[in-house]
Short mmCIF file of C-alpha atoms in Angstrom, two decimals:
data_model
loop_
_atom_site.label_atom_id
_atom_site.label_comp_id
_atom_site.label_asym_id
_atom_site.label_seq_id
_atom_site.Cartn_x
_atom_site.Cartn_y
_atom_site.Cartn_z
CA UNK A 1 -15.31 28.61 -9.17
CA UNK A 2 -16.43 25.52 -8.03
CA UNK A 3 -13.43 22.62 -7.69
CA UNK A 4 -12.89 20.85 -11.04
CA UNK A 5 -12.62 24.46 -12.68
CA UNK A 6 -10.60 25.73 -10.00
CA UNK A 7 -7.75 22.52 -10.37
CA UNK A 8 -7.58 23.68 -14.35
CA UNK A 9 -7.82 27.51 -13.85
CA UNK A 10 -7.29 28.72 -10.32
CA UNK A 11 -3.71 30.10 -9.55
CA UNK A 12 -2.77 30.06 -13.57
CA UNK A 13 -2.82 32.13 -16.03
CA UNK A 14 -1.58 32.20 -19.38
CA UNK A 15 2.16 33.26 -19.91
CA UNK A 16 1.98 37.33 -20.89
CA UNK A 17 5.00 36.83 -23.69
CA UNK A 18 3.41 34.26 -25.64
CA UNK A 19 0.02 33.02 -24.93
CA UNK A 20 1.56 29.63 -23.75
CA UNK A 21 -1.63 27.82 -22.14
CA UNK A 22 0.63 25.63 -20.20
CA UNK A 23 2.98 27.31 -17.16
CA UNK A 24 6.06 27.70 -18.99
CA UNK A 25 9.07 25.78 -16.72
CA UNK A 26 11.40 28.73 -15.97
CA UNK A 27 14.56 26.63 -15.95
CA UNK A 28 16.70 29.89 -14.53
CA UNK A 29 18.58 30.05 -11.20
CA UNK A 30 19.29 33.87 -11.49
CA UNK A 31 17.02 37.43 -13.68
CA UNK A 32 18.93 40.09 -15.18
CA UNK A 33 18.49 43.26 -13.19
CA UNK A 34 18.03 47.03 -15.26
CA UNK A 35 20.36 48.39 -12.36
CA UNK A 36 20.85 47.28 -8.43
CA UNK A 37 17.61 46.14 -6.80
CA UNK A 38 15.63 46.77 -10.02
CA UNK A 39 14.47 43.83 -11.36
CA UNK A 40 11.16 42.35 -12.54
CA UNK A 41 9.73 40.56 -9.24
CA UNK A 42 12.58 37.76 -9.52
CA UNK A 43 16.41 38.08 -8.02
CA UNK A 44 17.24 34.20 -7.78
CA UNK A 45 15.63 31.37 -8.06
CA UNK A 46 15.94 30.13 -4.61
CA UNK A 47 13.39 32.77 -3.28
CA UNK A 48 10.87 32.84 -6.29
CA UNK A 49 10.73 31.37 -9.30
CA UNK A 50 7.44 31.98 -11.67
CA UNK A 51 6.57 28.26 -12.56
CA UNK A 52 6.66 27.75 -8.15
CA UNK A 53 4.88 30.33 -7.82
CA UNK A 54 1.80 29.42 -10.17
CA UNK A 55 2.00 26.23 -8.41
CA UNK A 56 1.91 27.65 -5.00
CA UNK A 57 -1.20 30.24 -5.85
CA UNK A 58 -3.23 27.03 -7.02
CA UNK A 59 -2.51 25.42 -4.15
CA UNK A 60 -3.79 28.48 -2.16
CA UNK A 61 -6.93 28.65 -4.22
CA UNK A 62 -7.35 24.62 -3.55
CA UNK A 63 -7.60 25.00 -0.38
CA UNK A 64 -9.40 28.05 0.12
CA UNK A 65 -6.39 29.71 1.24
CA UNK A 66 -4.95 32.87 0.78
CA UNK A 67 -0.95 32.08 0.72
CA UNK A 68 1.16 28.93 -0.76
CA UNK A 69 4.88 27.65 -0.17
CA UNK A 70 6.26 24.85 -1.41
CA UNK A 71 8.93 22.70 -0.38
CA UNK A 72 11.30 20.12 -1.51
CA UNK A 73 9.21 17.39 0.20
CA UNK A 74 6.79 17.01 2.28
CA UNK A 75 9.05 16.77 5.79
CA UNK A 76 10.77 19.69 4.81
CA UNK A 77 7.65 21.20 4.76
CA UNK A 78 7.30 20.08 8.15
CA UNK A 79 10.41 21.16 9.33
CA UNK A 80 9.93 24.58 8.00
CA UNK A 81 6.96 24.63 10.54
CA UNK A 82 8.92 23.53 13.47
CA UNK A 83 11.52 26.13 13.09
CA UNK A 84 8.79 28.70 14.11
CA UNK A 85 8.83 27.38 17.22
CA UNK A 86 11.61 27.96 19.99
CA UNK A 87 13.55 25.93 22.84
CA UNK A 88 11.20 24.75 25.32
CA UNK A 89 7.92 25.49 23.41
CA UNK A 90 5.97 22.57 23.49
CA UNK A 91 3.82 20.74 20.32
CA UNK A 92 0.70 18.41 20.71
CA UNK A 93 0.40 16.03 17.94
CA UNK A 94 -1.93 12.92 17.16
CA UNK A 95 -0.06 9.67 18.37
CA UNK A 96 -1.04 8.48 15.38
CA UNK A 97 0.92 9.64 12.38
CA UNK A 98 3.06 8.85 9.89
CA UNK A 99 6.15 7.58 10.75
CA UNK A 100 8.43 10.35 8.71
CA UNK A 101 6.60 12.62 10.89
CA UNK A 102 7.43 11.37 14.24
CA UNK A 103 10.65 10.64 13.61
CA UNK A 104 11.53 14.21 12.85
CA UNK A 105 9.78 15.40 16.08
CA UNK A 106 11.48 12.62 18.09
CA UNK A 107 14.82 12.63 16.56
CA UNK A 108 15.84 15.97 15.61
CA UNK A 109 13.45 18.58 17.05
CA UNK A 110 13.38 17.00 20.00
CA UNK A 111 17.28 17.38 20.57
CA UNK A 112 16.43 21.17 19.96
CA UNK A 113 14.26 21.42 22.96
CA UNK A 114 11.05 21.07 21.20
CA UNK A 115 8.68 18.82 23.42
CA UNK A 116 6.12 16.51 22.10
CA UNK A 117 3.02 15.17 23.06
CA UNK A 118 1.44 12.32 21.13
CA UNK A 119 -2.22 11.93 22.54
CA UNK A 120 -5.28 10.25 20.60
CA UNK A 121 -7.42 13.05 19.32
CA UNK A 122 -10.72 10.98 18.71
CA UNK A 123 -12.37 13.36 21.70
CA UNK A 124 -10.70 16.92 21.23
CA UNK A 125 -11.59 18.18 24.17
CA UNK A 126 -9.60 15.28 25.73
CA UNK A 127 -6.30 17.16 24.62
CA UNK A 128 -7.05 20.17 26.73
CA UNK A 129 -5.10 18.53 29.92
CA UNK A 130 -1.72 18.77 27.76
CA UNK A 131 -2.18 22.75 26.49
CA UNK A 132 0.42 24.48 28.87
CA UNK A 133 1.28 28.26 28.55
CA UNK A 134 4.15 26.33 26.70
CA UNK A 135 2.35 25.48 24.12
CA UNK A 136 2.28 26.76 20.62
CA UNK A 137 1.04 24.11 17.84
CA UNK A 138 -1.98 21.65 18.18
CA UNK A 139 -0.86 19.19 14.64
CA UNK A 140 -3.05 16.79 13.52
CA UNK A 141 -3.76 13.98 10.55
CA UNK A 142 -7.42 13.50 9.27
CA UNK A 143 -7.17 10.46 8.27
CA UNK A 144 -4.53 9.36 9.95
CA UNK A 145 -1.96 7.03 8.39
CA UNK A 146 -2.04 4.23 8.94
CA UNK A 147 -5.03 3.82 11.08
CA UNK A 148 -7.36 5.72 9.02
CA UNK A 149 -9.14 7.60 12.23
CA UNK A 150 -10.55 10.49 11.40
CA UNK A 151 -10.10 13.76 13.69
CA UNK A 152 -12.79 16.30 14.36
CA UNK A 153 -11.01 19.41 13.04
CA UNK A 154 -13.62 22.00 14.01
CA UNK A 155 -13.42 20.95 17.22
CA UNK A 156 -9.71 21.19 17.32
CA UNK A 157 -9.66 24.61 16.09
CA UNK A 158 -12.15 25.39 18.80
CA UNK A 159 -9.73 24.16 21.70
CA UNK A 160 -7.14 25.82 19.67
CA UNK A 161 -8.51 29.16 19.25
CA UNK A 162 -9.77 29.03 22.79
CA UNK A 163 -5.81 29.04 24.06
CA UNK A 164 -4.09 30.89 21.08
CA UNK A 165 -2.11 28.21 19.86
CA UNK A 166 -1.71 27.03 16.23
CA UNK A 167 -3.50 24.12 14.35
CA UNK A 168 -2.10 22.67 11.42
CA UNK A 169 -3.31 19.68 9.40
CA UNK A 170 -1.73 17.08 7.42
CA UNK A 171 -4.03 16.93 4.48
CA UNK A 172 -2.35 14.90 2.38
CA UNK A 173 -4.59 11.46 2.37
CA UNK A 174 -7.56 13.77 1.93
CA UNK A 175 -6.21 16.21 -0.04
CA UNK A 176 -8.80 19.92 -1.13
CA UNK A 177 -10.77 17.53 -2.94
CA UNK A 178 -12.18 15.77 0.06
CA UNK A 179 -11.71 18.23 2.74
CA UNK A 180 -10.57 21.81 3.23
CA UNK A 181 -8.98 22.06 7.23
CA UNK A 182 -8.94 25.99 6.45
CA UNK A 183 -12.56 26.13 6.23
CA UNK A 184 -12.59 24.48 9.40
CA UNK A 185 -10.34 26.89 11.53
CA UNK A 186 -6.72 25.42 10.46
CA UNK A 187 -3.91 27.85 10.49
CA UNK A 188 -1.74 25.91 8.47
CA UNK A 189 -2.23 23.00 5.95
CA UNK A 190 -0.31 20.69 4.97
CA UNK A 191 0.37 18.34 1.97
CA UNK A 192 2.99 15.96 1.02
CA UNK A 193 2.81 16.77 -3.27
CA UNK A 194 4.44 13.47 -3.85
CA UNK A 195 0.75 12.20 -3.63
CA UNK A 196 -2.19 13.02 -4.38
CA UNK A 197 -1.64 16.44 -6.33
CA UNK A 198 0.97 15.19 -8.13
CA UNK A 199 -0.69 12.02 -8.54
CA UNK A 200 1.90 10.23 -10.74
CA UNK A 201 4.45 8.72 -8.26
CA UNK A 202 7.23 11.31 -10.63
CA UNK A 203 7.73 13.67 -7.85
CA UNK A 204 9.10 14.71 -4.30
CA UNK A 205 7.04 17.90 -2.83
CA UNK A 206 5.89 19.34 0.12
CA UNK A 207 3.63 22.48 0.49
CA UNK A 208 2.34 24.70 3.00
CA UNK A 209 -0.95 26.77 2.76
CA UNK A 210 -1.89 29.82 5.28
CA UNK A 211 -4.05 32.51 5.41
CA UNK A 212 -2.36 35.03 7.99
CA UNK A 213 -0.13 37.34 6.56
CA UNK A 214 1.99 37.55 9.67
CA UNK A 215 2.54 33.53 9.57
CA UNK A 216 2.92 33.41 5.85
CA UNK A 217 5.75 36.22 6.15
CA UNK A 218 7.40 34.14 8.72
CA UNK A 219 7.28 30.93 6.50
CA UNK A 220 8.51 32.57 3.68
CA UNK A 221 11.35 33.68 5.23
CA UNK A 222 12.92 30.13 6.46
CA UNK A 223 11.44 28.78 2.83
CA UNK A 224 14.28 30.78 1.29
CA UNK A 225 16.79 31.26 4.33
CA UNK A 226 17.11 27.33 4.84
CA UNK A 227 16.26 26.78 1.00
CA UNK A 228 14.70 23.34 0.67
CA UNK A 229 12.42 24.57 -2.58
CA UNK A 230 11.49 22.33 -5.45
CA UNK A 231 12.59 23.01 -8.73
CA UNK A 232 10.59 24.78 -11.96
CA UNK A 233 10.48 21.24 -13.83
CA UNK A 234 8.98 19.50 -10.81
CA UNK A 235 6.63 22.18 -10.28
CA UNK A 236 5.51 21.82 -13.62
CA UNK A 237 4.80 18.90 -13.34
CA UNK A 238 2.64 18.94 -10.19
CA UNK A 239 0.30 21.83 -11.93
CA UNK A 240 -0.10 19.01 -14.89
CA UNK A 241 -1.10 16.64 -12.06
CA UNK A 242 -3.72 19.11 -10.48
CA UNK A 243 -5.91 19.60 -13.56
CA UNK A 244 -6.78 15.97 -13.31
CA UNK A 245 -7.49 15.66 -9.43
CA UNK A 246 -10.92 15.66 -9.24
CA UNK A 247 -11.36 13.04 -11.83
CA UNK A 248 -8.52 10.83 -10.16
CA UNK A 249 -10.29 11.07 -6.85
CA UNK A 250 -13.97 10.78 -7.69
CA UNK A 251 -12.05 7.33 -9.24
CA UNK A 252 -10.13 6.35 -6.22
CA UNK A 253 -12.83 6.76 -3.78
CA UNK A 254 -15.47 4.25 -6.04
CA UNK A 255 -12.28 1.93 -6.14
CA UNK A 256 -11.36 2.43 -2.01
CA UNK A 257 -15.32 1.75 -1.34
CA UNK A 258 -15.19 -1.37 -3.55
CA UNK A 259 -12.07 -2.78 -2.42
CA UNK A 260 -12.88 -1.92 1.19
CA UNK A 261 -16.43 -3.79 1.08
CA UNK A 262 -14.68 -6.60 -0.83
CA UNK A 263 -11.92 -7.24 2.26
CA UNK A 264 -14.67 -6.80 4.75
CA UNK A 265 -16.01 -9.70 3.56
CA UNK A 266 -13.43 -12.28 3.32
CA UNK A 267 -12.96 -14.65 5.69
CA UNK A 268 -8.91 -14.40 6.02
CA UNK A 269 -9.30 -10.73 6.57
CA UNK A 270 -9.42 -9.61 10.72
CA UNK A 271 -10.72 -5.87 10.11
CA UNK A 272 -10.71 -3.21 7.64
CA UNK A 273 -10.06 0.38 8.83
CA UNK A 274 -11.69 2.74 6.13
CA UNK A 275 -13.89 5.88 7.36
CA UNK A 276 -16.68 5.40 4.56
CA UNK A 277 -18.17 2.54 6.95
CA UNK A 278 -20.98 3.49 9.56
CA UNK A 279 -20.12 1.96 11.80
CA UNK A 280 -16.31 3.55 11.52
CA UNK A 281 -16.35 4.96 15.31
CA UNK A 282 -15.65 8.29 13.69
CA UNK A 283 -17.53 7.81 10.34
CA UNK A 284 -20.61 10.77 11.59
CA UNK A 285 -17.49 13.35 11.82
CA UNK A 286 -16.09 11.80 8.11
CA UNK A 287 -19.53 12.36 6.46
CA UNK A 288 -19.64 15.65 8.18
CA UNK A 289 -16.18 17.17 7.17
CA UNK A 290 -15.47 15.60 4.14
CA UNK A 291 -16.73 15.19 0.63
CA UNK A 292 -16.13 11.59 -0.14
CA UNK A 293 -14.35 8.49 2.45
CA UNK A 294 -10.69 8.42 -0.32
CA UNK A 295 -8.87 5.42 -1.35
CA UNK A 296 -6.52 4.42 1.68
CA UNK A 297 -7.42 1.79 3.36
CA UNK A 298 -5.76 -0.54 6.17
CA UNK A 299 -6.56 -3.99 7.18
CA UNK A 300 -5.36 -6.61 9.25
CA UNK A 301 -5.40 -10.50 8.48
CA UNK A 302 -6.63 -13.43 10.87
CA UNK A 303 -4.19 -14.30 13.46
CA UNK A 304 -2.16 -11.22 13.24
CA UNK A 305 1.54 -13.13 11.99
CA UNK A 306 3.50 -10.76 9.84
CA UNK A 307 4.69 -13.59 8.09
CA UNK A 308 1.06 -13.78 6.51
CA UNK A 309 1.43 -10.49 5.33
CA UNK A 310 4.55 -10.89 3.59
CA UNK A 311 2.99 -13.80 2.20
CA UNK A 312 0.41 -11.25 0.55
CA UNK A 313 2.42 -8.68 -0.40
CA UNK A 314 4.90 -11.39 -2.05
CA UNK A 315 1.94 -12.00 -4.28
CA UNK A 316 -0.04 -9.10 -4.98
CA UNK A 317 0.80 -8.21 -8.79
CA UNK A 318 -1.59 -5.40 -9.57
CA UNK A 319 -0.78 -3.85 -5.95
CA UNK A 320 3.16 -2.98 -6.34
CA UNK A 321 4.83 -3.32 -2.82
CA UNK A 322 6.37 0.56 -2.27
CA UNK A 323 6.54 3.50 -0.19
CA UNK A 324 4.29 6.54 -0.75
CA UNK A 325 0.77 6.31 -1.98
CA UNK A 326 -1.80 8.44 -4.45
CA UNK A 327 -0.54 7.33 -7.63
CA UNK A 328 -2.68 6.35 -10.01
CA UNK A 329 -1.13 3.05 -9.50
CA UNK A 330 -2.64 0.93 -6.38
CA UNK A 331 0.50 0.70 -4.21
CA UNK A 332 0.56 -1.52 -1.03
CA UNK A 333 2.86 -1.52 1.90
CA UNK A 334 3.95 -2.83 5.16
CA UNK A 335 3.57 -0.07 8.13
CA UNK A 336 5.30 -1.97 10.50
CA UNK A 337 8.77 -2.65 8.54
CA UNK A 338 8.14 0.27 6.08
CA UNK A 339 6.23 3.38 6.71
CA UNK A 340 6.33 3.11 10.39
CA UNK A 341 9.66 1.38 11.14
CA UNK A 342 10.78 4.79 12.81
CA UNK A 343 8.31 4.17 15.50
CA UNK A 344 9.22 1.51 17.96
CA UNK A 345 6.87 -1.43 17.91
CA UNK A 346 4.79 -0.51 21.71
CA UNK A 347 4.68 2.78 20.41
CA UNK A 348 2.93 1.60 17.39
CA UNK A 349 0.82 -1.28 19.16
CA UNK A 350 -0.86 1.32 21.83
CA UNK A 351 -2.28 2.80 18.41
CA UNK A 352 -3.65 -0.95 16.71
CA UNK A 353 -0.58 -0.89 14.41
CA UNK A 354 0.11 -4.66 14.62
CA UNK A 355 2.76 -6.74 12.81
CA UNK A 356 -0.16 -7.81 10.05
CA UNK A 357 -1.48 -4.75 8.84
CA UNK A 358 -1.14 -4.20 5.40
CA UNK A 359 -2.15 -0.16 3.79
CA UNK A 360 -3.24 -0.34 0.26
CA UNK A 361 -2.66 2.70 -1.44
CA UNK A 362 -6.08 2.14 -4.06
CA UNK A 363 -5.32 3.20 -7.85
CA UNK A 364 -7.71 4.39 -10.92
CA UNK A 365 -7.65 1.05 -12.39
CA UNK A 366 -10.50 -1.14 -12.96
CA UNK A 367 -11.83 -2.13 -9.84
CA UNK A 368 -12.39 -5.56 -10.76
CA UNK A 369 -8.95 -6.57 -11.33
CA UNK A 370 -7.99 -5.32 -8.00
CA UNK A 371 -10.55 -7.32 -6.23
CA UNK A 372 -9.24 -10.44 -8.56
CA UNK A 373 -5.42 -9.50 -7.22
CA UNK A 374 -6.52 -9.67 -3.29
CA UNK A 375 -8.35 -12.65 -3.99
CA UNK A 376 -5.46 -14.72 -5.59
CA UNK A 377 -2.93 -13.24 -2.90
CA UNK A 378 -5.37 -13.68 -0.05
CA UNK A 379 -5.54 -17.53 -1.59
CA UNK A 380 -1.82 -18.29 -0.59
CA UNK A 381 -2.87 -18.42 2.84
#
């Protein structure tokens, strides 16, 4: 199927006892059992439940994948990862990242034992100096948040494959629709649900999508041991948010390549970071991996003051100042005091994350109103 069928279709089927069209929400914690250990695929809802696992089979199919967990949220999606992994086993990640992210490496898997290296992975090959006989997981953003570099993920999987060590991919500014990292040697992928595939800022998800049996088997396992699953009415409503994906992202790419140009061009503006521009220094690898350039985008203002930037988030009505992003509502945000507190400030500087970058989450509304927003907040300067 090719992907707007597969986001209506793929992964769901129509319920067996009554023709239902729509995933029913199986609002059960427990399933009645004919006699001990004979039941009907279901024991408690913790382990499987039939509206997460529609959701997690459409996920699979999204991503050209063959196996789908989800989680309660995106970091505990993460985390699930991470417990894979044992004391002194060592991780290589981006050093750009979202800040969630590398708190939870820094902060609690790190007091576990769990060592981290955060290395710029513009060059893969320039990572190869870190892999140790230690090492187990190469992890990676594409783009990354807030930065918007992109991250050549063939060549990754390359260095990867070459040592035996696992790649996994945060996919979640990208999402299927753009990009599929499976298709381009990821073992795991990614996705924080709160965005883009649920697409309506109405719920908290994280999901996981493998291929190797062995790996999904192992995932499965701390899914329910640890038991940070999502419930059958939030699942729900991510498969609602799925059929429309395709449409909402052909939309928010036009809208991130019209808003993008517009900043580029205004005088008050310092830089734009947004991959769809040639001369992006990693916009050849964008084109070549992905479908489309999305609608994050990152800028910074003329003389770098945060104060400035408060200044235009204070104003921006269209653009509502608040965590999280791929609503069909243009969100905008703060990195430095929001996203990315969690990171301390040299950290985030040795990256370009200064004090004046703003990250505009870009909606599905009309483009022109947008533009008319940034120009009346840009104007308080």
């Amino acid at each position: 199927m090719k992907f707007g069928t597969k986001v209506i279709h793929a992964g769901v089927n129509p319920d067996p006892s009554t023709g239902a069209i729509m995933t029913p929400i199986f609002q059960t914690s427990t399933y009645v059992q004919s006699s001990p250990g004979n039941h009907q695929g279901y024991e408690y809802s913790r382990t499987h439940n039939p509206t997460r696992n529609a959701l997690q089979n459409s996920l699979a199919a999204l991503e050209n994948g063959k196996h789908g967990l989800c989680f309660s949220s995106g970091m505990a999606a993460i985390d699930a990862i991470l417990k894979l992994f044992q004391p002194g086993d060592e991780v290589i990640s981006t050093n750009d990242l979202y800040g969630g992210t590398y708190r939870l490496f820094t902060k609690v898997f790190d007091k576990f034992g769990i060592k981290f290296h955060f290395v710029s992975m513009e060059n893969p090959e320039s990572i190869e100096k870190y892999i140790t006989d230690k090492t187990k997981m190469i992890w990676a953003e594409s783009p990354t948040n807030p930065m918007m570099n992109i991250i050549d993920i063939k060549g990754l999987a390359k260095i990867a494959q070459k040592h035996n060590v696992l790649l996994g991919v945060d996919n979640t500014f990208a999402t299927p629709y753009l990009q599929t990292p499976m298709d381009l040697g990821a073992d795991l992928v990614m996705h924080s649900v709160t965005k883009y595939l649920g697409g309506h800022s109405d719920v908290v998800m994280g999901a996981l999508v493998v291929n190797n049996d062995k790996l999904a088997e192992d995932l499965s396992f701390i899914q329910n041991s640890c038991g940070a699953t999502p419930g059958p009415q939030d699942c729900f409503l991510v498969l609602r948010g799925i059929k429309t994906l395709h449409l909402r992202m052909e939309r928010h790419c036009q809208n991130g390549k019209t808003i993008a140009s517009y900043l580029r061009n205004h005088p008050k503006v310092e830089k734009v970071y947004w991959p769809g521009f040639e001369d992006h220094p990693n916009h050849q690898v964008a084109a070549s991996q992905m479908k489309d350039f999305g609608g994050m985008i990152s800028f910074t203002l003329a003389g770098n003051q945060m104060e400035d930037a408060f200044t235009i988030l204070k104003n921006l009505k269209i653009f509502s100042l608040a965590e999280s992003l791929g609503g069909v509502e243009s969100l905008c945000g703060h990195p430095a005091s929001m996203t990315h507190a969690s990171i301390p400030k040299a950290e985030r500087e040795k990256v370009g994350l200064s004090d004046s970058l703003i990250r505009l989450s870009v909606g599905v509304e009309d483009a022109e109103d947008l533009k008319n927003d940034l120009f009346k907040a840009l104007d308080q300067l």
